[in-house]
Short mmCIF file of C-alpha atoms and ligand atoms in Angstrom, two decimals:
data_model
loop_
_atom_site.label_atom_id
_atom_site.label_comp_id
_atom_site.label_asym_id
_atom_site.label_seq_id
_atom_site.Cartn_x
_atom_site.Cartn_y
_atom_site.Cartn_z
CA MET W 1 8.09 -77.45 -22.67
CA ALA W 2 7.92 -75.57 -25.89
CA THR W 3 9.25 -72.68 -27.93
CA LEU W 4 7.17 -69.56 -27.33
CA THR W 5 6.63 -67.58 -30.53
CA ILE W 6 5.11 -64.10 -30.51
CA ASP W 7 4.10 -63.04 -33.99
CA GLY W 8 3.01 -59.48 -34.77
CA LEU W 9 0.96 -58.84 -31.62
CA GLN W 10 -0.95 -55.58 -31.62
CA ARG W 11 -3.16 -54.13 -28.92
CA ALA W 12 -4.71 -50.69 -28.82
CA TYR W 13 -6.71 -49.22 -25.97
CA PRO W 14 -9.46 -46.74 -26.81
CA ARG W 15 -8.27 -43.23 -25.90
CA ASP W 16 -4.77 -44.41 -24.85
CA GLY W 17 -3.59 -45.51 -28.28
CA PHE W 18 -1.28 -48.43 -28.90
CA ALA W 19 0.14 -50.51 -26.06
CA LEU W 20 1.66 -52.98 -28.56
CA ARG W 21 2.54 -51.99 -32.11
CA GLY W 22 3.39 -55.32 -33.69
CA VAL W 23 5.57 -57.30 -31.31
CA SER W 24 7.48 -60.33 -32.60
CA PHE W 25 10.15 -62.52 -31.00
CA ASP W 26 10.59 -66.06 -29.81
CA VAL W 27 11.89 -67.77 -26.72
CA PRO W 28 13.44 -71.09 -27.75
CA ASP W 29 12.45 -74.26 -25.94
CA GLY W 30 13.96 -74.36 -22.46
CA HIS W 31 15.40 -70.84 -22.60
CA LEU W 32 14.94 -68.19 -19.92
CA ALA W 33 14.29 -64.80 -21.47
CA ALA W 34 14.15 -61.46 -19.68
CA LEU W 35 11.71 -58.81 -20.91
CA ILE W 36 13.12 -55.37 -20.15
CA GLY W 37 11.73 -51.92 -20.82
CA PRO W 38 10.74 -48.71 -19.11
CA SER W 39 7.37 -48.25 -17.48
CA GLY W 40 4.67 -47.98 -20.15
CA ALA W 41 6.70 -49.97 -22.71
CA GLY W 42 3.94 -52.57 -22.96
CA LYS W 43 5.42 -55.42 -20.91
CA SER W 44 2.31 -56.12 -18.82
CA SER W 45 0.04 -55.80 -21.86
CA LEU W 46 2.21 -58.35 -23.65
CA LEU W 47 2.22 -60.79 -20.71
CA ARG W 48 -1.57 -60.56 -20.50
CA LEU W 49 -1.89 -61.47 -24.17
CA ILE W 50 0.52 -64.39 -23.89
CA ALA W 51 -1.29 -65.64 -20.79
CA GLY W 52 -4.68 -65.37 -22.47
CA LEU W 53 -6.01 -62.76 -20.03
CA ASP W 54 -6.59 -60.36 -22.92
CA ARG W 55 -7.16 -60.64 -26.68
CA PRO W 56 -4.88 -59.06 -29.30
CA ASP W 57 -6.25 -56.88 -32.12
CA ALA W 58 -3.86 -58.68 -34.46
CA GLY W 59 -1.08 -61.23 -34.27
CA ASP W 60 -0.64 -64.68 -32.78
CA VAL W 61 0.86 -66.56 -29.85
CA TRP W 62 2.33 -69.98 -30.56
CA LEU W 63 3.49 -72.69 -28.18
CA ALA W 64 5.64 -74.97 -30.32
CA ASP W 65 3.36 -75.63 -33.35
CA ARG W 66 0.12 -74.86 -31.48
CA ASN W 67 -1.53 -71.51 -32.14
CA VAL W 68 -3.03 -70.63 -28.75
CA THR W 69 -4.22 -67.10 -29.57
CA ARG W 70 -7.85 -68.08 -29.16
CA VAL W 71 -7.35 -70.79 -26.53
CA PRO W 72 -8.72 -69.83 -23.07
CA ALA W 73 -6.08 -69.02 -20.46
CA HIS W 74 -6.55 -72.18 -18.39
CA ARG W 75 -6.07 -74.44 -21.42
CA ARG W 76 -2.89 -72.85 -22.74
CA GLY W 77 -0.43 -74.73 -20.56
CA ILE W 78 1.13 -71.46 -19.45
CA GLY W 79 2.06 -70.95 -15.80
CA LEU W 80 1.72 -67.45 -14.34
CA MET W 81 3.71 -66.09 -11.45
CA PHE W 82 2.28 -62.59 -11.10
CA GLN W 83 2.47 -60.44 -8.01
CA GLU W 84 -1.28 -60.08 -7.84
CA LEU W 85 -1.63 -63.87 -7.75
CA ALA W 86 -0.74 -64.08 -4.08
CA LEU W 87 -0.66 -67.33 -2.12
CA PHE W 88 -3.99 -68.45 -0.67
CA PRO W 89 -3.80 -67.33 2.97
CA HIS W 90 -6.30 -69.92 4.28
CA MET W 91 -4.29 -72.85 2.85
CA ASN W 92 -1.02 -74.25 4.13
CA VAL W 93 2.09 -74.62 1.97
CA HIS W 94 1.19 -78.11 0.71
CA GLU W 95 -2.36 -77.07 -0.18
CA ASN W 96 -1.13 -74.02 -2.04
CA VAL W 97 1.21 -76.07 -4.20
CA ALA W 98 -1.46 -78.74 -4.73
CA PHE W 99 -4.06 -76.22 -5.88
CA GLY W 100 -3.33 -76.27 -9.62
CA LEU W 101 -3.07 -80.05 -9.58
CA ARG W 102 -6.51 -80.31 -8.00
CA MET W 103 -7.91 -78.06 -10.70
CA ALA W 104 -6.28 -80.27 -13.33
CA ARG W 105 -7.82 -83.32 -11.58
CA TRP W 106 -4.58 -85.05 -10.66
CA ARG W 107 -5.19 -88.12 -8.50
CA ARG W 108 -4.39 -87.73 -4.83
CA ARG W 109 -1.29 -89.92 -4.83
CA ALA W 110 0.29 -88.38 -7.90
CA ARG W 111 -0.64 -84.97 -6.52
CA ASN W 112 1.04 -85.59 -3.17
CA GLU W 113 4.15 -86.94 -4.84
CA ARG W 114 4.36 -83.95 -7.14
CA VAL W 115 3.89 -81.46 -4.26
CA THR W 116 6.65 -83.16 -2.28
CA GLU W 117 8.92 -83.12 -5.33
CA MET W 118 8.28 -79.42 -5.95
CA LEU W 119 8.79 -78.42 -2.30
CA GLU W 120 12.09 -80.33 -2.29
CA LEU W 121 13.07 -78.56 -5.49
CA VAL W 122 12.63 -75.11 -3.92
CA GLY W 123 14.23 -76.19 -0.64
CA LEU W 124 11.03 -76.16 1.43
CA GLY W 125 10.60 -79.91 1.94
CA ALA W 126 10.09 -79.45 5.67
CA TYR W 127 7.51 -76.66 5.32
CA ALA W 128 4.55 -78.58 3.87
CA SER W 129 2.22 -78.11 6.83
CA ARG W 130 3.25 -74.51 7.62
CA SER W 131 0.70 -71.79 7.30
CA VAL W 132 1.73 -69.28 4.63
CA ASP W 133 1.62 -66.38 7.08
CA GLN W 134 4.51 -68.03 8.96
CA LEU W 135 6.79 -67.61 5.95
CA SER W 136 9.28 -64.89 5.05
CA GLY W 137 8.91 -62.97 1.79
CA GLY W 138 11.55 -65.12 0.11
CA GLU W 139 9.91 -68.36 1.28
CA ARG W 140 6.58 -67.19 -0.07
CA GLN W 141 8.16 -66.57 -3.45
CA ARG W 142 9.54 -70.10 -3.39
CA VAL W 143 6.11 -71.54 -2.58
CA ALA W 144 4.64 -69.48 -5.41
CA LEU W 145 7.30 -70.90 -7.72
CA ALA W 146 6.58 -74.48 -6.59
CA ARG W 147 2.85 -73.84 -7.10
CA VAL W 148 3.26 -72.58 -10.65
CA LEU W 149 5.71 -75.31 -11.66
CA ALA W 150 3.71 -78.20 -10.21
CA PRO W 151 1.29 -78.71 -13.15
CA ARG W 152 4.25 -78.85 -15.58
CA PRO W 153 3.48 -75.73 -17.62
CA GLU W 154 4.96 -75.63 -21.10
CA VAL W 155 5.85 -71.98 -20.64
CA LEU W 156 6.20 -69.90 -17.52
CA LEU W 157 5.56 -66.15 -17.28
CA LEU W 158 7.06 -64.39 -14.28
CA ASP W 159 6.16 -60.77 -13.57
CA GLU W 160 8.66 -59.12 -11.22
CA PRO W 161 9.30 -62.39 -9.37
CA LEU W 162 11.72 -60.68 -7.00
CA GLY W 163 9.89 -57.37 -6.81
CA ALA W 164 8.89 -57.53 -3.15
CA ILE W 165 12.19 -58.94 -1.84
CA ASP W 166 14.82 -56.83 -0.09
CA GLU W 167 18.15 -56.35 -1.84
CA GLU W 168 20.21 -58.64 0.39
CA ARG W 169 17.97 -61.67 -0.05
CA LYS W 170 17.47 -60.89 -3.70
CA ARG W 171 21.05 -61.70 -4.58
CA TRP W 172 20.67 -65.22 -3.27
CA LEU W 173 17.16 -65.71 -4.63
CA ARG W 174 18.19 -64.69 -8.12
CA SER W 175 20.58 -67.58 -8.45
CA GLU W 176 18.15 -69.90 -6.76
CA LEU W 177 15.38 -68.93 -9.17
CA ARG W 178 17.69 -69.47 -12.11
CA ASP W 179 18.84 -72.86 -10.79
CA VAL W 180 15.27 -74.06 -10.21
CA LEU W 181 14.10 -72.93 -13.64
CA ARG W 182 17.09 -74.58 -15.28
CA ALA W 183 16.55 -77.79 -13.34
CA VAL W 184 12.95 -77.94 -14.52
CA GLY W 185 13.87 -76.91 -18.07
CA THR W 186 10.74 -74.80 -18.59
CA THR W 187 10.71 -72.11 -21.23
CA ALA W 188 10.27 -68.89 -19.26
CA LEU W 189 9.76 -65.19 -19.84
CA VAL W 190 10.66 -63.00 -16.87
CA VAL W 191 9.66 -59.34 -16.58
CA SER W 192 11.81 -57.25 -14.34
CA HIS W 193 12.44 -53.56 -13.95
CA ASP W 194 15.77 -54.47 -12.34
CA LEU W 195 18.38 -55.17 -14.96
CA ARG W 196 20.42 -57.13 -12.42
CA ASP W 197 17.58 -59.64 -11.97
CA ALA W 198 17.39 -60.12 -15.70
CA ILE W 199 21.12 -60.50 -16.15
CA ALA W 200 21.41 -62.97 -13.30
CA ILE W 201 18.51 -65.12 -14.48
CA ALA W 202 18.25 -64.98 -18.24
CA ASP W 203 19.90 -66.56 -21.28
CA ASP W 204 18.09 -64.24 -23.65
CA VAL W 205 16.87 -60.68 -23.48
CA VAL W 206 13.97 -58.86 -25.17
CA LEU W 207 14.25 -55.07 -25.06
CA MET W 208 10.91 -53.27 -25.35
CA SER W 209 10.11 -49.60 -25.73
CA ASP W 210 6.94 -47.79 -26.66
CA GLY W 211 5.02 -50.88 -27.73
CA HIS W 212 7.68 -52.48 -29.86
CA VAL W 213 10.74 -54.68 -29.58
CA LEU W 214 14.01 -52.79 -30.00
CA GLN W 215 16.17 -55.90 -30.05
CA TYR W 216 16.19 -59.47 -28.84
CA GLY W 217 18.57 -62.39 -28.74
CA PRO W 218 21.13 -64.01 -26.45
CA LEU W 219 21.94 -61.71 -23.53
CA SER W 220 25.68 -62.11 -24.09
CA LEU W 221 25.32 -60.75 -27.61
CA VAL W 222 22.65 -58.08 -27.11
CA SER W 223 24.46 -56.68 -24.09
CA ARG W 224 27.70 -56.36 -26.05
CA PHE W 225 26.18 -55.08 -29.28
CA PRO W 226 23.07 -52.98 -28.68
CA LEU W 227 21.77 -51.93 -32.10
CA THR W 228 20.52 -48.50 -31.09
CA ALA W 229 21.44 -45.89 -28.50
CA GLU W 230 18.09 -46.49 -26.83
CA ALA W 231 18.81 -50.21 -26.50
CA ALA W 232 22.27 -49.37 -25.17
CA SER W 233 20.82 -46.99 -22.55
CA MET W 234 18.41 -49.68 -21.43
CA LEU W 235 21.36 -52.00 -20.86
CA GLY W 236 23.17 -49.43 -18.72
CA TYR W 237 25.50 -47.87 -21.31
CA VAL W 238 26.30 -44.20 -20.80
CA THR W 239 27.05 -41.46 -23.30
CA LEU W 240 30.66 -40.32 -23.39
CA LEU W 241 30.25 -37.82 -26.21
CA GLN W 242 27.73 -36.68 -28.74
CA GLY W 243 28.52 -34.35 -31.55
CA GLU W 244 29.34 -33.89 -35.21
CA VAL W 245 31.86 -36.16 -36.91
CA GLU W 246 34.77 -34.28 -38.43
CA HIS W 247 38.01 -35.76 -39.72
CA SER W 248 37.39 -39.21 -38.22
CA ALA W 249 36.64 -37.84 -34.77
CA VAL W 250 33.56 -36.91 -32.80
CA ARG W 251 33.81 -33.54 -31.12
CA GLU W 252 31.61 -32.16 -28.41
CA ARG W 253 32.32 -28.65 -27.25
CA GLY W 254 33.26 -28.50 -23.59
CA VAL W 255 33.56 -32.28 -23.31
CA GLY W 256 36.29 -33.47 -25.64
CA GLU W 257 36.89 -35.51 -28.73
CA LEU W 258 37.28 -39.15 -29.63
CA GLY W 259 38.65 -40.76 -32.77
CA ILE W 260 36.23 -43.13 -34.45
CA PRO W 261 36.78 -46.22 -36.56
CA PRO W 262 35.98 -45.79 -40.26
CA GLU W 263 33.03 -48.21 -40.16
CA ALA W 264 31.24 -46.09 -37.54
CA GLY W 265 30.23 -43.51 -40.17
CA ILE W 266 31.84 -40.47 -41.70
CA SER W 267 29.45 -37.61 -41.20
CA GLY W 268 26.53 -36.31 -39.24
CA LEU W 269 25.69 -36.59 -35.59
CA MET W 270 27.31 -39.37 -33.65
CA ARG W 271 26.81 -40.57 -30.11
CA VAL W 272 29.63 -42.52 -28.46
CA MET W 273 28.61 -44.81 -25.62
CA ALA W 274 30.36 -47.19 -23.24
CA HIS W 275 29.30 -49.56 -20.50
CA PRO W 276 30.44 -48.47 -17.02
CA SER W 277 31.92 -51.93 -16.44
CA THR W 278 34.49 -51.16 -19.15
CA MET W 279 35.41 -47.68 -17.85
CA LEU W 280 38.34 -46.99 -15.56
CA ALA W 281 39.68 -43.74 -14.20
CA VAL W 282 43.46 -43.38 -14.57
CA PRO W 283 45.89 -40.58 -13.63
CA ASP W 284 45.95 -37.65 -16.03
CA GLY W 285 48.78 -37.37 -18.55
CA ARG W 286 49.44 -41.09 -18.96
CA HIS W 287 47.71 -41.18 -22.33
CA LEU W 288 46.04 -44.43 -21.47
CA GLY W 289 42.66 -42.83 -21.58
CA SER W 290 39.99 -42.49 -24.19
CA GLY W 291 40.95 -38.88 -24.71
CA LEU W 292 38.39 -37.66 -22.20
CA SER W 293 39.46 -36.20 -18.91
CA GLY W 294 37.57 -34.60 -16.07
CA VAL W 295 37.61 -33.54 -12.46
CA VAL W 296 36.82 -35.88 -9.58
CA VAL W 297 33.89 -34.39 -7.63
CA ALA W 298 32.96 -37.32 -5.40
CA ILE W 299 34.38 -40.65 -4.32
CA ARG W 300 32.17 -43.53 -3.28
CA PRO W 301 33.17 -46.90 -1.90
CA ASP W 302 31.88 -49.65 -4.19
CA GLY W 303 33.23 -52.98 -3.03
CA PRO W 304 37.02 -53.29 -3.16
CA VAL W 305 37.58 -50.31 -5.47
CA PRO W 306 36.14 -46.82 -5.19
CA LEU W 307 33.81 -45.36 -7.76
CA LEU W 308 34.69 -41.83 -8.85
CA ASP W 309 32.13 -39.27 -9.87
CA ILE W 310 33.84 -37.27 -12.60
CA VAL W 311 32.69 -34.08 -14.28
CA VAL W 312 33.75 -34.07 -17.93
CA GLY W 313 32.76 -30.67 -19.31
CA THR W 314 28.99 -30.64 -19.16
CA ARG W 315 28.70 -34.37 -18.43
CA HIS W 316 28.82 -36.46 -15.26
CA LEU W 317 30.44 -39.88 -15.61
CA GLU W 318 31.27 -42.61 -13.16
CA ALA W 319 34.37 -44.76 -13.37
CA ARG W 320 36.17 -47.19 -11.08
CA TRP W 321 39.64 -46.39 -9.74
CA GLU W 322 41.98 -49.40 -9.76
CA TRP W 323 45.25 -47.56 -10.32
CA ASP W 324 46.53 -47.84 -6.75
CA LEU W 325 45.25 -48.32 -3.23
CA ASP W 326 44.83 -44.60 -2.56
CA ALA W 327 41.93 -42.94 -4.30
CA PRO W 328 42.71 -39.56 -5.91
CA ARG W 329 41.62 -36.47 -4.02
CA ILE W 330 38.52 -34.56 -4.92
CA GLY W 331 39.47 -31.93 -7.46
CA THR W 332 42.10 -34.10 -9.17
CA VAL W 333 42.00 -34.35 -12.95
CA VAL W 334 41.77 -37.95 -14.20
CA GLU W 335 41.48 -39.54 -17.61
CA ILE W 336 38.80 -42.01 -18.47
CA ALA W 337 40.17 -45.18 -19.99
CA VAL W 338 37.91 -47.32 -22.13
CA ARG W 339 39.13 -50.14 -24.34
CA PRO W 340 38.49 -48.91 -27.88
CA ASP W 341 36.76 -52.14 -28.92
CA THR W 342 34.16 -51.67 -26.20
CA LEU W 343 33.09 -48.21 -27.41
CA ARG W 344 29.78 -48.16 -29.27
CA PHE W 345 28.90 -45.61 -31.94
CA TYR W 346 25.40 -44.54 -32.88
CA GLY W 347 24.81 -42.20 -35.74
CA SER W 348 22.75 -41.94 -38.85
CA ALA W 349 24.53 -44.94 -40.39
CA PRO W 350 23.43 -48.42 -39.36
CA VAL W 351 25.27 -49.94 -36.46
CA VAL W 352 28.07 -52.27 -37.44
CA VAL W 353 28.08 -55.50 -35.47
CA PRO W 354 31.51 -57.12 -35.74
CA SER W 355 31.33 -60.39 -37.60
CA GLU W 356 32.48 -63.01 -35.16
CA PRO W 357 31.48 -66.65 -34.98
CA ALA W 358 28.85 -66.10 -32.28
CA VAL W 359 27.08 -63.50 -34.41
CA GLU W 360 27.23 -65.41 -37.63
CA SER W 361 26.04 -68.65 -36.13
CA ASP W 362 23.12 -67.15 -34.30
CA GLU W 363 20.16 -66.31 -36.47
CA ARG W 364 18.05 -65.19 -33.57
CA VAL W 365 19.85 -61.87 -33.19
CA ALA W 366 17.28 -59.53 -34.56
CA SER W 367 15.96 -56.07 -34.36
CA SER W 368 12.38 -55.09 -34.76
CA ASN W 369 13.60 -52.32 -37.02
CA GLU W 370 13.41 -54.97 -39.69
CA ASP W 371 9.87 -55.73 -38.65
CA ALA W 372 8.86 -52.12 -38.57
CA GLY W 373 8.67 -51.99 -42.37
CA ASP W 374 7.85 -48.38 -43.07
CA ASP W 375 9.74 -47.23 -40.01
CA GLU W 376 13.05 -46.72 -41.81
CA ASP W 377 14.03 -43.96 -39.46
CA ALA W 378 13.89 -46.04 -36.29
CA PRO W 379 17.58 -46.00 -35.32
CA ARG W 380 17.88 -42.28 -35.99
CA ARG W 381 14.65 -41.46 -34.17
CA SER W 382 15.86 -43.13 -31.01
CA LEU W 383 19.31 -41.57 -31.14
CA PHE W 384 18.88 -38.99 -28.44
CA GLY W 385 15.76 -40.37 -26.87
CA ASN W 386 17.13 -41.80 -23.69
CA ALA W 387 20.24 -40.01 -22.45
P1 LIG D 401 4.55 -51.73 -18.79
O1 LIG D 401 4.08 -53.00 -18.19
O2 LIG D 401 5.76 -51.91 -19.67
O3 LIG D 401 4.75 -50.65 -17.78
P2 LIG D 401 1.87 -51.54 -19.86
O4 LIG D 401 1.65 -52.73 -20.70
O5 LIG D 401 1.27 -51.56 -18.49
O6 LIG D 401 3.41 -51.19 -19.80
O7 LIG D 401 1.28 -50.26 -20.59
C1 LIG D 401 1.54 -49.95 -21.97
C2 LIG D 401 0.65 -48.80 -22.41
O8 LIG D 401 -0.70 -49.24 -22.48
C3 LIG D 401 0.65 -47.64 -21.44
O9 LIG D 401 0.60 -46.45 -22.21
C4 LIG D 401 -0.60 -47.83 -20.63
O10 LIG D 401 -1.11 -46.60 -20.18
C5 LIG D 401 -1.54 -48.49 -21.63
N1 LIG D 401 -2.49 -49.42 -20.98
C6 LIG D 401 -2.18 -50.58 -20.37
N2 LIG D 401 -3.28 -51.21 -19.91
C7 LIG D 401 -4.34 -50.40 -20.26
C8 LIG D 401 -5.77 -50.49 -20.08
N3 LIG D 401 -6.34 -51.52 -19.48
N4 LIG D 401 -6.52 -49.48 -20.56
C9 LIG D 401 -5.96 -48.43 -21.20
N5 LIG D 401 -4.64 -48.30 -21.40
C10 LIG D 401 -3.82 -49.26 -20.94
#
C-alpha cells in the first residue's frame, strides 16, 4: 500500500493533439479516489500511463517514494481491473484467482491459502471449483476483484468496475466493492462514468476535463464547493440563473433574479448554480423560495416524494415536492426553494470557498488552475462550457 502521486503527466497523440496536458494529483495511502470526467477527458490515457501500458511525454508516476515512470507494468505493483481483462474462460474460479500468484511464483501452499482468503473476502468461498461461465455478471466481477487483490498490489486501478452490471445489482455491488477495498486497505483509483458509483465508493474525487484536472480532494469537500461551473456541472449541479450582476442581484430576462452575497463578486456575468438535492418546490406566494418560480409541466414519482419538472422562463428545472402528500397539478405555479448557503456563484471573480475547519485543515484541496501557470483565464473560460 502506498500513496499514488501523479506529477505533471503529459501525453500527446500525433494528429489528435493532447490527451493529457500536465496532470497532477495524489491519492493518499489507503484512500479510494474516483476519477470522473466526460468521454474524451483523458481518463483512459491516464490509467494507461499509471499502469505502465503507455509512456508519458513528460511527468512522473510515484508509488510512495518510488518513481515508477520507467518501471515495466508487471513490476510496478499496480493491480488492474479493466473491462478488457476478462476472466480466463478455460480456468475455474480458483485458478483465475491463483493466476497472478503463479506468475509471481508464490508457493503452492501460500497460493492456495491466499486464494481461499480472497474468495472468502468477496463472498465466493463456496465457488472455488465453479467454471466461470456458470457465474452471474456480479459474481464474475467479484472473482475479478479477488484475482486483482490476491498478489497484494500497492495500488489498484479500476476502470468502470460496475460498467456491465444492471442497475438493481449495482446498488448492492457498490457497497460491497467499497467494503472489500476498505477491508484490504489498498490505495485505489476508480474510473466511472456513473457519478453514483463514484460517490458510493470513493473518499476522494478527481475531476478531469479536456486533458487536465479541474479539481481534486475529499469528495465531501469537492462536492460541496466546486471551484468552477464546469466542475459543478460534472457533480450534478444545475444552473438556476445566468446573467449580469446589478445592484447585488443577478438578473436573467425571462427567468428571474436572485440576490447575491457581496463576496460572490460585484460586476460582470454571473452564473448561479445549485445541486438538485438541495432544491425543493414549494407553493407559490409563500416567499420561502429562492425568488424563482415556474410552472409545473410534468410530475414523476421518485421514491416517496414526486419530482416536479418545472419551466422557469426559458429554463427547465427539477425539484422535489415535500410540501404535502398531494402533488400540485400540472400547470400550477410553484416557487423553487434553495437554502441560500447551498447556492454557488461563478463569475469572473475567483470562487470563494467558506473558511471552515475542514477546508483549512485539508491541504489536499486543490485546483489545477494553480498548476496551469499561464492559464490565468481557466475559471472564466469554463464558465458557460457545460450547461
Ligand atoms: P476518456 O477515457 O476520458 O474517454 P481518453 O483517454 O480515451 O479519454 O481520450 C483522451 C483523448 O485522447 C481523446 O481525444 C482521444 O481521442 C485521444 N486518444 C486516446 N487514445 C488515443 C490513441 N491511442 N491514439 C490517438 N488518440 C488517442
